[in-house]
Amino acid sequence: MKFYSLNNSNVQASFKEAVIAGIAPDKGLYFPEEIRPLSTEFFENIDSYSNHEIAFKAIHQFVSADIPDQVLKEIIENVLDFNFPVVEIEENVATLELFHGPTMAFKDVGARFMANCLGYFSKGENNEVTVLVATSGDTGGAVANGFLGVKGVNVVILYPSGKVSDIQEKQLTTLGQNIVAMEVNGTFDDCQRMVKNAFLDTKITDQRKLTSANSINIARWLPQLFYFLFAYKQAKQEGKEIIFSVPSGNFGNICAGIVAQELGMPVKHFIASTNANTVVPNFMKNGVYEPMPSIATISNAMDVGDPSNFIRIRHLYQDDFSTIKKNLSSYSFSDDATKSTMKEIYSKSGYVTDPHGAVGYLGLKEYQKSNPDVYGIFLETAHPVKFLDVVEDTLGLSPEIPPQIQKVMGKEKKSIKINSYEGLKSYLMDS
Ligand SMILES: *Cc1c(COP(=O)(O)O)cnc(C)c1O
């Protein structure tokens, strides 16, 4: 299958080319030329398939021209070696726990899938690829972990000094091998700007093949559709219409859910739940997309003022406002509402949510006010321990530190400190 640029459908690439390049030469996001629905038989009998079989069927059409079936099966087995349970916490309200992977954030699946694809594509090539990525927290750890030890691929992660949590910093600075962490004296926006400059800097790109590992890359974005199928498999027996509420920042995850819908998965509605960053909730009111500077919140993995994947969602719904509205609602919630909801959920059901999951829960409840009979699933995108300070302050309890986090806590941090773009440039030119 080919992928075309959303800026110009004549600009096309194979899966392999699109994964290696990240973004199209005209700076458009890549998009699959078609999405062929899976059979109704498959959705009716989905509970008789294993997660590996489901994932294989769902992603096969997109990658099969470049990845042989046997290799794809192995990749899927490597990537999906943990569970995705749907946990019911109230009548008609359940959470899909996406945090059982190695870094306890949902980004593990996309990062691992992309790493496995790039690893496969760089076999037999002598030109190494450098993955360059800026992180405000969770992306860095998932990417570092996913790419660790992948031959032919080097990873450089930029993060803002002092602005990620201790756990997040350990996850991206202690692995070594092919993973380099650059600690930037600045903000996340500064890190992102440096990464963008490097991609445009021909002195660097003449010498080094660069790619990005954020959700604009199709190999990180598309496999996220697996979650929705796994949730559907578990919730189908309820016999009700299903809705998903997705805590959203760059809108890659929810957009992958919409691809699952295009594949034929029965779903009544999607809810994009956001914090104080209201670009999409505003769009849903008046159809005007107006990016704004990002606002810092306690659900900081969603502090995005210009969500890069929203253009893919518009395209999936033919950029037709009434089709978008029929399928998608979007609500925004304050930090105060998020905290009181974390308390309320805990006191009602004993369930501990992280701030992102709590925003998802709020969006779900908002929709159910006028649609009380639907079965709602909100995505729990990170383990509460990843946002320890907020959880401790709000709930007055300390979640137990899981083994995969304990493992990195004692390790020594190694980072390269940089103050400006020149620091990144000289590293990329000279190392
Ligand atoms: C990245 C992230 C999100 C936002 O996901 P998008 O695909 O960017 O919308 C939500 N929650 C957590 C914990 C994250 O790390």
Tab-separated table of C-alpha atoms and ligand atoms in Angstrom:
chain	number	residue	atom	x	y	z
A	1	MET	CA	0.000	0.000	0.000
A	2	LYS	CA	1.105	3.545	-0.735
A	3	PHE	CA	0.887	6.499	1.600
A	4	TYR	CA	0.300	10.011	0.341
A	5	SER	CA	1.063	13.413	1.767
A	6	LEU	CA	-1.891	15.315	3.192
A	7	ASN	CA	-0.480	18.417	1.485
A	8	ASN	CA	-0.546	16.852	-1.975
A	9	SER	CA	-1.894	13.398	-2.809
A	10	ASN	CA	0.593	13.096	-5.698
A	11	VAL	CA	3.450	12.985	-3.210
A	12	GLN	CA	3.570	9.264	-2.400
A	13	ALA	CA	5.738	6.794	-0.545
A	14	SER	CA	5.837	3.128	0.377
A	15	PHE	CA	5.397	2.137	4.025
A	16	LYS	CA	9.150	1.711	4.335
A	17	GLU	CA	9.947	5.081	2.784
A	18	ALA	CA	7.337	6.824	4.916
A	19	VAL	CA	8.637	5.257	8.126
A	20	ILE	CA	12.237	6.166	7.364
A	21	ALA	CA	11.378	9.729	6.326
A	22	GLY	CA	8.812	10.376	9.085
A	23	ILE	CA	7.262	13.285	7.227
A	24	ALA	CA	6.700	13.810	3.473
A	25	PRO	CA	9.174	15.991	1.530
A	26	ASP	CA	6.484	18.693	1.279
A	27	LYS	CA	6.133	18.562	5.120
A	28	GLY	CA	2.712	16.906	4.917
A	29	LEU	CA	1.714	14.000	7.142
A	30	TYR	CA	1.539	10.636	5.426
A	31	PHE	CA	-1.855	8.959	5.114
A	32	PRO	CA	-2.787	5.476	3.758
A	33	GLU	CA	-4.224	5.562	0.219
A	34	GLU	CA	-7.063	3.303	1.330
A	35	ILE	CA	-8.467	1.622	4.431
A	36	ARG	CA	-10.083	-1.678	3.453
A	37	PRO	CA	-12.671	-2.784	6.022
A	38	LEU	CA	-12.198	-6.159	7.695
A	39	SER	CA	-15.030	-8.686	7.423
A	40	THR	CA	-18.136	-8.473	9.629
A	41	GLU	CA	-17.432	-12.106	10.509
A	42	PHE	CA	-14.168	-10.946	12.081
A	43	PHE	CA	-15.885	-8.416	14.331
A	44	GLU	CA	-18.686	-10.820	15.239
A	45	ASN	CA	-16.190	-13.472	16.324
A	46	ILE	CA	-13.423	-11.223	17.569
A	47	ASP	CA	-13.359	-12.955	20.947
A	48	SER	CA	-12.173	-16.147	19.285
A	49	TYR	CA	-8.982	-14.449	18.072
A	50	SER	CA	-5.848	-13.849	20.127
A	51	ASN	CA	-4.514	-10.304	20.453
A	52	HIS	CA	-1.645	-11.251	18.141
A	53	GLU	CA	-4.060	-12.475	15.474
A	54	ILE	CA	-6.191	-9.348	15.794
A	55	ALA	CA	-3.171	-7.079	15.464
A	56	PHE	CA	-1.899	-8.989	12.446
A	57	LYS	CA	-5.227	-8.778	10.625
A	58	ALA	CA	-5.616	-5.085	11.418
A	59	ILE	CA	-2.195	-3.835	10.336
A	60	HIS	CA	-1.438	-6.292	7.527
A	61	GLN	CA	-2.868	-4.282	4.614
A	62	PHE	CA	-0.803	-1.227	5.539
A	63	VAL	CA	2.590	-2.899	5.775
A	64	SER	CA	2.465	-6.104	3.726
A	65	ALA	CA	4.228	-4.652	0.672
A	66	ASP	CA	7.357	-4.052	2.757
A	67	ILE	CA	7.243	-6.575	5.597
A	68	PRO	CA	6.832	-10.313	4.932
A	69	ASP	CA	4.044	-11.993	6.931
A	70	GLN	CA	6.417	-14.073	9.030
A	71	VAL	CA	8.454	-11.009	10.021
A	72	LEU	CA	5.270	-9.081	10.808
A	73	LYS	CA	4.146	-11.907	13.096
A	74	GLU	CA	7.451	-11.790	14.952
A	75	ILE	CA	7.285	-8.010	15.267
A	76	ILE	CA	3.773	-8.242	16.719
A	77	GLU	CA	4.890	-10.890	19.210
A	78	ASN	CA	7.800	-8.690	20.319
A	79	VAL	CA	5.626	-5.604	20.660
A	80	LEU	CA	2.554	-7.079	22.330
A	81	ASP	CA	3.979	-9.117	25.177
A	82	PHE	CA	1.766	-7.575	27.862
A	83	ASN	CA	-1.957	-7.198	28.599
A	84	PHE	CA	-4.567	-4.536	27.847
A	85	PRO	CA	-7.315	-5.191	30.377
A	86	VAL	CA	-10.687	-3.457	30.383
A	87	VAL	CA	-11.580	-2.865	34.034
A	88	GLU	CA	-15.136	-1.941	34.933
A	89	ILE	CA	-15.296	0.677	37.666
A	90	GLU	CA	-19.009	1.634	37.622
A	91	GLU	CA	-22.074	0.544	35.726
A	92	ASN	CA	-21.476	1.383	32.039
A	93	VAL	CA	-18.065	2.880	32.811
A	94	ALA	CA	-14.864	0.950	32.247
A	95	THR	CA	-11.239	1.849	31.756
A	96	LEU	CA	-8.868	0.364	29.219
A	97	GLU	CA	-5.518	0.093	30.991
A	98	LEU	CA	-2.745	0.857	28.534
A	99	PHE	CA	0.044	1.040	31.099
A	100	HIS	CA	1.241	-2.531	31.491
A	101	GLY	CA	4.183	-2.137	29.124
A	102	PRO	CA	7.862	-1.620	29.935
A	103	THR	CA	7.651	2.147	30.578
A	104	MET	CA	4.037	2.104	31.815
A	105	ALA	CA	2.764	4.600	29.251
A	106	PHE	CA	0.610	3.760	26.262
A	107	LYS	CA	3.320	5.006	23.934
A	108	ASP	CA	5.205	1.726	24.448
A	109	VAL	CA	3.276	-0.049	21.700
A	110	GLY	CA	3.844	2.581	19.017
A	111	ALA	CA	7.476	3.126	19.982
A	112	ARG	CA	8.241	-0.602	19.990
A	113	PHE	CA	6.445	-1.202	16.710
A	114	MET	CA	8.334	1.596	15.013
A	115	ALA	CA	11.646	0.392	16.476
A	116	ASN	CA	11.039	-3.125	15.217
A	117	CYS	CA	10.141	-1.867	11.722
A	118	LEU	CA	13.187	0.398	11.496
A	119	GLY	CA	15.381	-2.393	12.824
A	120	TYR	CA	14.075	-4.677	10.076
A	121	PHE	CA	14.489	-2.031	7.365
A	122	SER	CA	18.064	-1.248	8.359
A	123	LYS	CA	19.238	-4.865	8.157
A	124	GLY	CA	21.818	-5.106	5.407
A	125	GLU	CA	22.022	-1.301	5.053
A	126	ASN	CA	25.295	0.339	5.953
A	127	ASN	CA	23.746	3.754	6.378
A	128	GLU	CA	22.669	4.171	9.992
A	129	VAL	CA	19.487	6.025	10.874
A	130	THR	CA	19.306	8.541	13.703
A	131	VAL	CA	15.996	8.933	15.472
A	132	LEU	CA	15.760	12.455	16.854
A	133	VAL	CA	12.964	13.195	19.262
A	134	ALA	CA	11.931	15.887	21.730
A	135	THR	CA	9.991	14.833	24.807
A	136	SER	CA	8.011	16.502	27.542
A	137	GLY	CA	8.109	13.241	29.478
A	138	ASP	CA	6.558	9.979	28.365
A	139	THR	CA	7.657	9.793	24.739
A	140	GLY	CA	11.343	9.782	25.679
A	141	GLY	CA	11.137	6.763	27.958
A	142	ALA	CA	9.015	4.725	25.570
A	143	VAL	CA	11.263	5.538	22.612
A	144	ALA	CA	14.465	4.860	24.586
A	145	ASN	CA	13.141	1.525	25.755
A	146	GLY	CA	11.698	0.520	22.383
A	147	PHE	CA	14.866	1.293	20.420
A	148	LEU	CA	17.412	0.022	22.936
A	149	GLY	CA	19.896	-2.264	21.207
A	150	VAL	CA	18.267	-1.994	17.762
A	151	LYS	CA	21.130	-2.363	15.269
A	152	GLY	CA	21.608	0.348	12.668
A	153	VAL	CA	19.564	2.877	14.636
A	154	ASN	CA	20.860	5.593	16.972
A	155	VAL	CA	18.512	7.575	19.162
A	156	VAL	CA	18.955	11.131	20.402
A	157	ILE	CA	16.347	12.367	22.886
A	158	LEU	CA	16.052	16.027	23.896
A	159	TYR	CA	14.318	16.857	27.147
A	160	PRO	CA	13.904	20.064	29.144
A	161	SER	CA	16.171	20.061	32.191
A	162	GLY	CA	14.252	19.973	35.485
A	163	LYS	CA	10.865	19.766	33.764
A	164	VAL	CA	10.284	16.019	33.581
A	165	SER	CA	9.548	13.819	36.594
A	166	ASP	CA	12.353	11.843	38.298
A	167	ILE	CA	10.960	8.582	37.010
A	168	GLN	CA	10.671	9.905	33.477
A	169	GLU	CA	14.235	11.252	33.588
A	170	LYS	CA	15.626	7.935	34.802
A	171	GLN	CA	13.768	6.096	32.064
A	172	LEU	CA	15.455	8.074	29.337
A	173	THR	CA	18.934	8.760	30.761
A	174	THR	CA	20.029	5.418	32.209
A	175	LEU	CA	19.896	2.962	29.334
A	176	GLY	CA	23.118	3.788	27.439
A	177	GLN	CA	24.098	1.747	24.340
A	178	ASN	CA	22.515	3.402	21.267
A	179	ILE	CA	20.442	5.867	23.322
A	180	VAL	CA	21.742	9.388	24.019
A	181	ALA	CA	19.853	11.839	26.239
A	182	MET	CA	20.392	15.574	25.739
A	183	GLU	CA	19.401	17.714	28.655
A	184	VAL	CA	18.340	21.087	27.323
A	185	ASN	CA	18.578	24.220	29.387
A	186	GLY	CA	15.128	25.432	28.287
A	187	THR	CA	11.512	24.382	27.816
A	188	PHE	CA	9.862	21.571	25.862
A	189	ASP	CA	9.070	24.080	23.105
A	190	ASP	CA	12.804	24.874	22.866
A	191	CYS	CA	13.572	21.161	22.511
A	192	GLN	CA	10.984	20.823	19.784
A	193	ARG	CA	12.322	23.857	17.934
A	194	MET	CA	15.855	22.430	17.994
A	195	VAL	CA	14.616	19.143	16.564
A	196	LYS	CA	12.735	20.948	13.800
A	197	ASN	CA	15.812	23.034	12.960
A	198	ALA	CA	17.967	19.935	12.734
A	199	PHE	CA	15.580	18.372	10.199
A	200	LEU	CA	15.842	21.511	8.056
A	201	ASP	CA	19.619	21.832	8.405
A	202	THR	CA	21.180	20.398	5.242
A	203	LYS	CA	24.663	20.470	6.806
A	204	ILE	CA	23.356	17.774	9.150
A	205	THR	CA	21.030	15.909	6.786
A	206	ASP	CA	23.677	15.650	4.046
A	207	GLN	CA	25.733	13.709	6.510
A	208	ARG	CA	23.220	11.829	8.609
A	209	LYS	CA	19.866	10.179	7.918
A	210	LEU	CA	17.427	11.632	10.442
A	211	THR	CA	13.927	10.501	11.309
A	212	SER	CA	11.445	11.371	14.022
A	213	ALA	CA	9.660	9.069	16.451
A	214	ASN	CA	6.626	11.096	17.392
A	215	SER	CA	3.106	10.204	16.378
A	216	ILE	CA	3.392	11.845	12.967
A	217	ASN	CA	5.416	8.756	12.015
A	218	ILE	CA	2.976	6.180	10.626
A	219	ALA	CA	4.799	3.301	12.315
A	220	ARG	CA	4.162	4.899	15.691
A	221	TRP	CA	0.686	6.142	14.946
A	222	LEU	CA	-1.073	3.215	13.220
A	223	PRO	CA	-0.388	0.351	15.682
A	224	GLN	CA	-2.280	2.315	18.317
A	225	LEU	CA	-5.451	1.120	16.627
A	226	PHE	CA	-4.813	-2.278	18.273
A	227	TYR	CA	-5.952	-0.956	21.665
A	228	PHE	CA	-9.426	-0.171	20.455
A	229	LEU	CA	-9.864	-3.627	18.938
A	230	PHE	CA	-8.619	-5.280	22.143
A	231	ALA	CA	-11.108	-3.201	24.137
A	232	TYR	CA	-13.929	-4.021	21.744
A	233	LYS	CA	-13.134	-7.704	22.083
A	234	GLN	CA	-13.577	-7.459	25.856
A	235	ALA	CA	-16.593	-5.112	25.922
A	236	LYS	CA	-18.636	-6.617	23.079
A	237	GLN	CA	-20.337	-9.094	25.411
A	238	GLU	CA	-22.042	-6.175	27.189
A	239	GLY	CA	-24.336	-6.042	24.169
A	240	LYS	CA	-24.469	-2.232	24.223
A	241	GLU	CA	-23.325	0.516	21.947
A	242	ILE	CA	-19.721	1.392	22.770
A	243	ILE	CA	-18.097	4.797	23.053
A	244	PHE	CA	-14.457	5.643	23.715
A	245	SER	CA	-13.164	8.628	25.623
A	246	VAL	CA	-9.527	9.304	24.809
A	247	PRO	CA	-7.358	11.732	26.800
A	248	SER	CA	-5.829	13.648	23.921
A	249	GLY	CA	-2.793	15.844	23.298
A	250	ASN	CA	-1.423	15.359	19.813
A	251	PHE	CA	-4.534	13.348	18.878
A	252	GLY	CA	-2.559	10.394	17.498
A	253	ASN	CA	-4.181	7.826	19.766
A	254	ILE	CA	-7.780	8.853	19.114
A	255	CYS	CA	-7.059	9.164	15.411
A	256	ALA	CA	-5.863	5.537	15.392
A	257	GLY	CA	-9.168	4.625	17.083
A	258	ILE	CA	-10.993	6.231	14.195
A	259	VAL	CA	-8.963	4.087	11.793
A	260	ALA	CA	-10.263	1.037	13.730
A	261	GLN	CA	-13.777	2.382	13.127
A	262	GLU	CA	-13.001	2.679	9.399
A	263	LEU	CA	-11.869	-0.944	9.497
A	264	GLY	CA	-15.441	-1.743	10.506
A	265	MET	CA	-15.285	-1.884	14.300
A	266	PRO	CA	-18.740	-0.995	15.658
A	267	VAL	CA	-18.378	2.138	17.778
A	268	LYS	CA	-21.038	4.740	18.367
A	269	HIS	CA	-18.936	7.778	19.186
A	270	PHE	CA	-15.497	9.082	20.153
A	271	ILE	CA	-14.820	11.673	22.811
A	272	ALA	CA	-11.597	13.648	22.735
A	273	SER	CA	-11.033	14.701	26.325
A	274	THR	CA	-8.596	17.526	26.863
A	275	ASN	CA	-7.210	19.712	29.626
A	276	ALA	CA	-6.979	23.524	29.399
A	277	ASN	CA	-5.541	23.199	25.894
A	278	THR	CA	-8.792	23.743	24.028
A	279	VAL	CA	-7.952	23.984	20.332
A	280	VAL	CA	-10.068	20.966	19.384
A	281	PRO	CA	-13.018	21.615	21.755
A	282	ASN	CA	-13.112	25.113	20.214
A	283	PHE	CA	-13.018	23.684	16.712
A	284	MET	CA	-15.960	21.419	17.551
A	285	LYS	CA	-18.008	24.488	18.487
A	286	ASN	CA	-17.464	26.575	15.380
A	287	GLY	CA	-15.415	24.621	12.837
A	288	VAL	CA	-12.484	27.008	13.107
A	289	TYR	CA	-9.071	25.515	13.846
A	290	GLU	CA	-6.939	28.016	15.684
A	291	PRO	CA	-3.631	26.842	17.239
A	292	MET	CA	-2.553	28.536	20.458
A	293	PRO	CA	0.503	28.482	22.732
A	294	SER	CA	0.359	25.452	25.014
A	295	ILE	CA	-0.810	25.851	28.609
A	296	ALA	CA	0.905	23.898	31.417
A	297	THR	CA	-1.381	21.529	33.355
A	298	ILE	CA	-1.139	18.530	35.708
A	299	SER	CA	-1.928	16.229	32.759
A	300	ASN	CA	1.176	17.497	31.015
A	301	ALA	CA	1.473	14.825	28.326
A	302	MET	CA	-1.538	16.567	26.769
A	303	ASP	CA	-0.224	20.127	26.908
A	304	VAL	CA	-0.334	20.670	23.174
A	305	GLY	CA	-1.420	23.879	21.479
A	306	ASP	CA	-1.401	22.651	17.876
A	307	PRO	CA	-2.241	18.937	17.815
A	308	SER	CA	-0.371	17.497	14.847
A	309	ASN	CA	-2.716	14.579	14.120
A	310	PHE	CA	-5.975	16.502	14.052
A	311	ILE	CA	-5.547	17.033	10.326
A	312	ARG	CA	-5.632	13.254	9.906
A	313	ILE	CA	-8.951	13.087	11.769
A	314	ARG	CA	-10.462	15.753	9.547
A	315	HIS	CA	-9.270	13.829	6.511
A	316	LEU	CA	-10.726	10.537	7.824
A	317	TYR	CA	-14.118	12.253	7.993
A	318	GLN	CA	-13.700	13.867	4.533
A	319	ASP	CA	-13.160	17.202	6.267
A	320	ASP	CA	-16.937	17.439	6.600
A	321	PHE	CA	-17.964	19.241	9.763
A	322	SER	CA	-21.298	17.455	10.168
A	323	THR	CA	-19.659	14.008	9.764
A	324	ILE	CA	-17.022	14.979	12.300
A	325	LYS	CA	-19.684	16.135	14.756
A	326	LYS	CA	-21.685	12.963	14.323
A	327	ASN	CA	-18.699	10.831	15.308
A	328	LEU	CA	-16.685	13.003	17.660
A	329	SER	CA	-17.248	15.253	20.658
A	330	SER	CA	-14.554	17.108	22.523
A	331	TYR	CA	-14.596	18.568	26.025
A	332	SER	CA	-12.033	20.383	28.112
A	333	PHE	CA	-11.499	20.125	31.887
A	334	SER	CA	-9.572	22.204	34.404
A	335	ASP	CA	-6.914	20.901	36.780
A	336	ASP	CA	-9.311	21.431	39.688
A	337	ALA	CA	-11.979	19.297	38.039
A	338	THR	CA	-9.349	16.666	37.281
A	339	LYS	CA	-8.199	16.489	40.903
A	340	SER	CA	-11.671	16.335	42.387
A	341	THR	CA	-12.538	13.584	39.923
A	342	MET	CA	-9.474	11.564	40.924
A	343	LYS	CA	-10.742	11.812	44.516
A	344	GLU	CA	-14.310	10.965	43.584
A	345	ILE	CA	-13.357	7.881	41.564
A	346	TYR	CA	-11.103	6.694	44.370
A	347	SER	CA	-13.709	7.148	47.083
A	348	LYS	CA	-16.508	5.570	45.025
A	349	SER	CA	-14.680	2.573	43.625
A	350	GLY	CA	-11.191	2.440	45.129
A	351	TYR	CA	-9.694	2.860	41.671
A	352	VAL	CA	-6.628	5.094	41.343
A	353	THR	CA	-6.435	7.084	38.104
A	354	ASP	CA	-3.584	9.220	36.877
A	355	PRO	CA	-4.534	12.793	35.855
A	356	HIS	CA	-4.807	11.886	32.143
A	357	GLY	CA	-7.163	8.997	32.830
A	358	ALA	CA	-9.253	11.257	35.064
A	359	VAL	CA	-9.681	13.716	32.185
A	360	GLY	CA	-10.838	10.774	30.067
A	361	TYR	CA	-13.343	9.759	32.725
A	362	LEU	CA	-14.724	13.301	32.873
A	363	GLY	CA	-15.268	13.400	29.103
A	364	LEU	CA	-17.061	10.071	29.247
A	365	LYS	CA	-19.422	11.216	32.010
A	366	GLU	CA	-20.159	14.435	30.154
A	367	TYR	CA	-21.278	12.515	27.084
A	368	GLN	CA	-23.291	10.023	29.129
A	369	LYS	CA	-25.356	12.886	30.593
A	370	SER	CA	-27.293	12.939	27.333
A	371	ASN	CA	-26.574	9.312	26.287
A	372	PRO	CA	-26.955	7.339	29.520
A	373	ASP	CA	-27.296	3.895	28.002
A	374	VAL	CA	-24.021	3.553	26.136
A	375	TYR	CA	-21.133	1.481	27.419
A	376	GLY	CA	-18.271	3.905	27.933
A	377	ILE	CA	-14.583	3.061	27.934
A	378	PHE	CA	-12.015	5.679	28.872
A	379	LEU	CA	-8.353	5.068	28.160
A	380	GLU	CA	-5.970	5.052	31.111
A	381	THR	CA	-2.860	6.192	29.236
A	382	ALA	CA	-0.272	6.057	32.026
A	383	HIS	CA	0.215	4.261	35.320
A	384	PRO	CA	-0.503	6.597	38.284
A	385	VAL	CA	3.068	6.114	39.464
A	386	LYS	CA	4.287	8.055	36.423
A	387	PHE	CA	2.581	11.126	37.883
A	388	LEU	CA	3.491	10.392	41.467
A	389	ASP	CA	3.501	13.967	42.798
A	390	VAL	CA	-0.021	14.727	41.604
A	391	VAL	CA	-1.376	11.381	42.775
A	392	GLU	CA	0.238	11.720	46.215
A	393	ASP	CA	-0.926	15.308	46.680
A	394	THR	CA	-4.442	14.644	45.477
A	395	LEU	CA	-5.215	11.260	46.978
A	396	GLY	CA	-2.833	11.279	49.923
A	397	LEU	CA	-1.501	7.849	49.035
A	398	SER	CA	1.595	6.456	47.369
A	399	PRO	CA	1.046	3.804	44.728
A	400	GLU	CA	3.471	0.938	44.974
A	401	ILE	CA	6.398	1.316	42.566
A	402	PRO	CA	6.133	-1.481	39.976
A	403	PRO	CA	9.226	-3.605	39.189
A	404	GLN	CA	9.876	-2.124	35.738
A	405	ILE	CA	10.147	1.333	37.342
A	406	GLN	CA	12.180	0.152	40.335
A	407	LYS	CA	14.695	-1.326	37.919
A	408	VAL	CA	15.707	2.082	36.532
A	409	MET	CA	15.451	4.103	39.753
A	410	GLY	CA	18.814	2.950	41.090
A	411	LYS	CA	20.694	3.460	37.832
A	412	GLU	CA	23.027	6.319	37.110
A	413	LYS	CA	21.802	9.203	34.970
A	414	LYS	CA	23.894	10.053	31.918
A	415	SER	CA	23.041	13.107	29.849
A	416	ILE	CA	24.742	15.624	27.594
A	417	LYS	CA	23.864	19.148	28.701
A	418	ILE	CA	23.246	21.663	25.933
A	419	ASN	CA	22.263	25.322	26.008
A	420	SER	CA	21.459	26.004	22.385
A	421	TYR	CA	20.928	24.534	18.942
A	422	GLU	CA	24.693	24.692	18.330
A	423	GLY	CA	25.171	22.053	21.018
A	424	LEU	CA	22.852	19.652	19.229
A	425	LYS	CA	24.334	20.468	15.838
A	426	SER	CA	27.915	19.854	16.852
A	427	TYR	CA	26.954	16.572	18.466
A	428	LEU	CA	25.161	15.408	15.320
A	429	MET	CA	27.995	16.547	13.032
A	430	ASP	CA	30.882	15.203	15.049
A	431	SER	CA	29.798	11.985	16.711
B	1	LIG	C1	1.112	11.109	24.964
B	1	LIG	C2	0.105	10.968	26.031
B	1	LIG	C3	-1.233	11.351	25.844
B	1	LIG	C4	-1.724	12.005	24.562
B	1	LIG	O1	-1.758	11.130	23.478
B	1	LIG	P1	-1.918	11.714	21.987
B	1	LIG	O2	-1.848	10.534	21.105
B	1	LIG	O3	-0.779	12.660	21.793
B	1	LIG	O4	-3.232	12.416	21.934
B	1	LIG	C5	-2.133	11.128	26.861
B	1	LIG	N1	-1.740	10.594	28.051
B	1	LIG	C6	-0.461	10.232	28.270
B	1	LIG	C7	-0.087	9.681	29.585
B	1	LIG	C8	0.509	10.395	27.276
B	1	LIG	O5	1.780	10.046	27.520
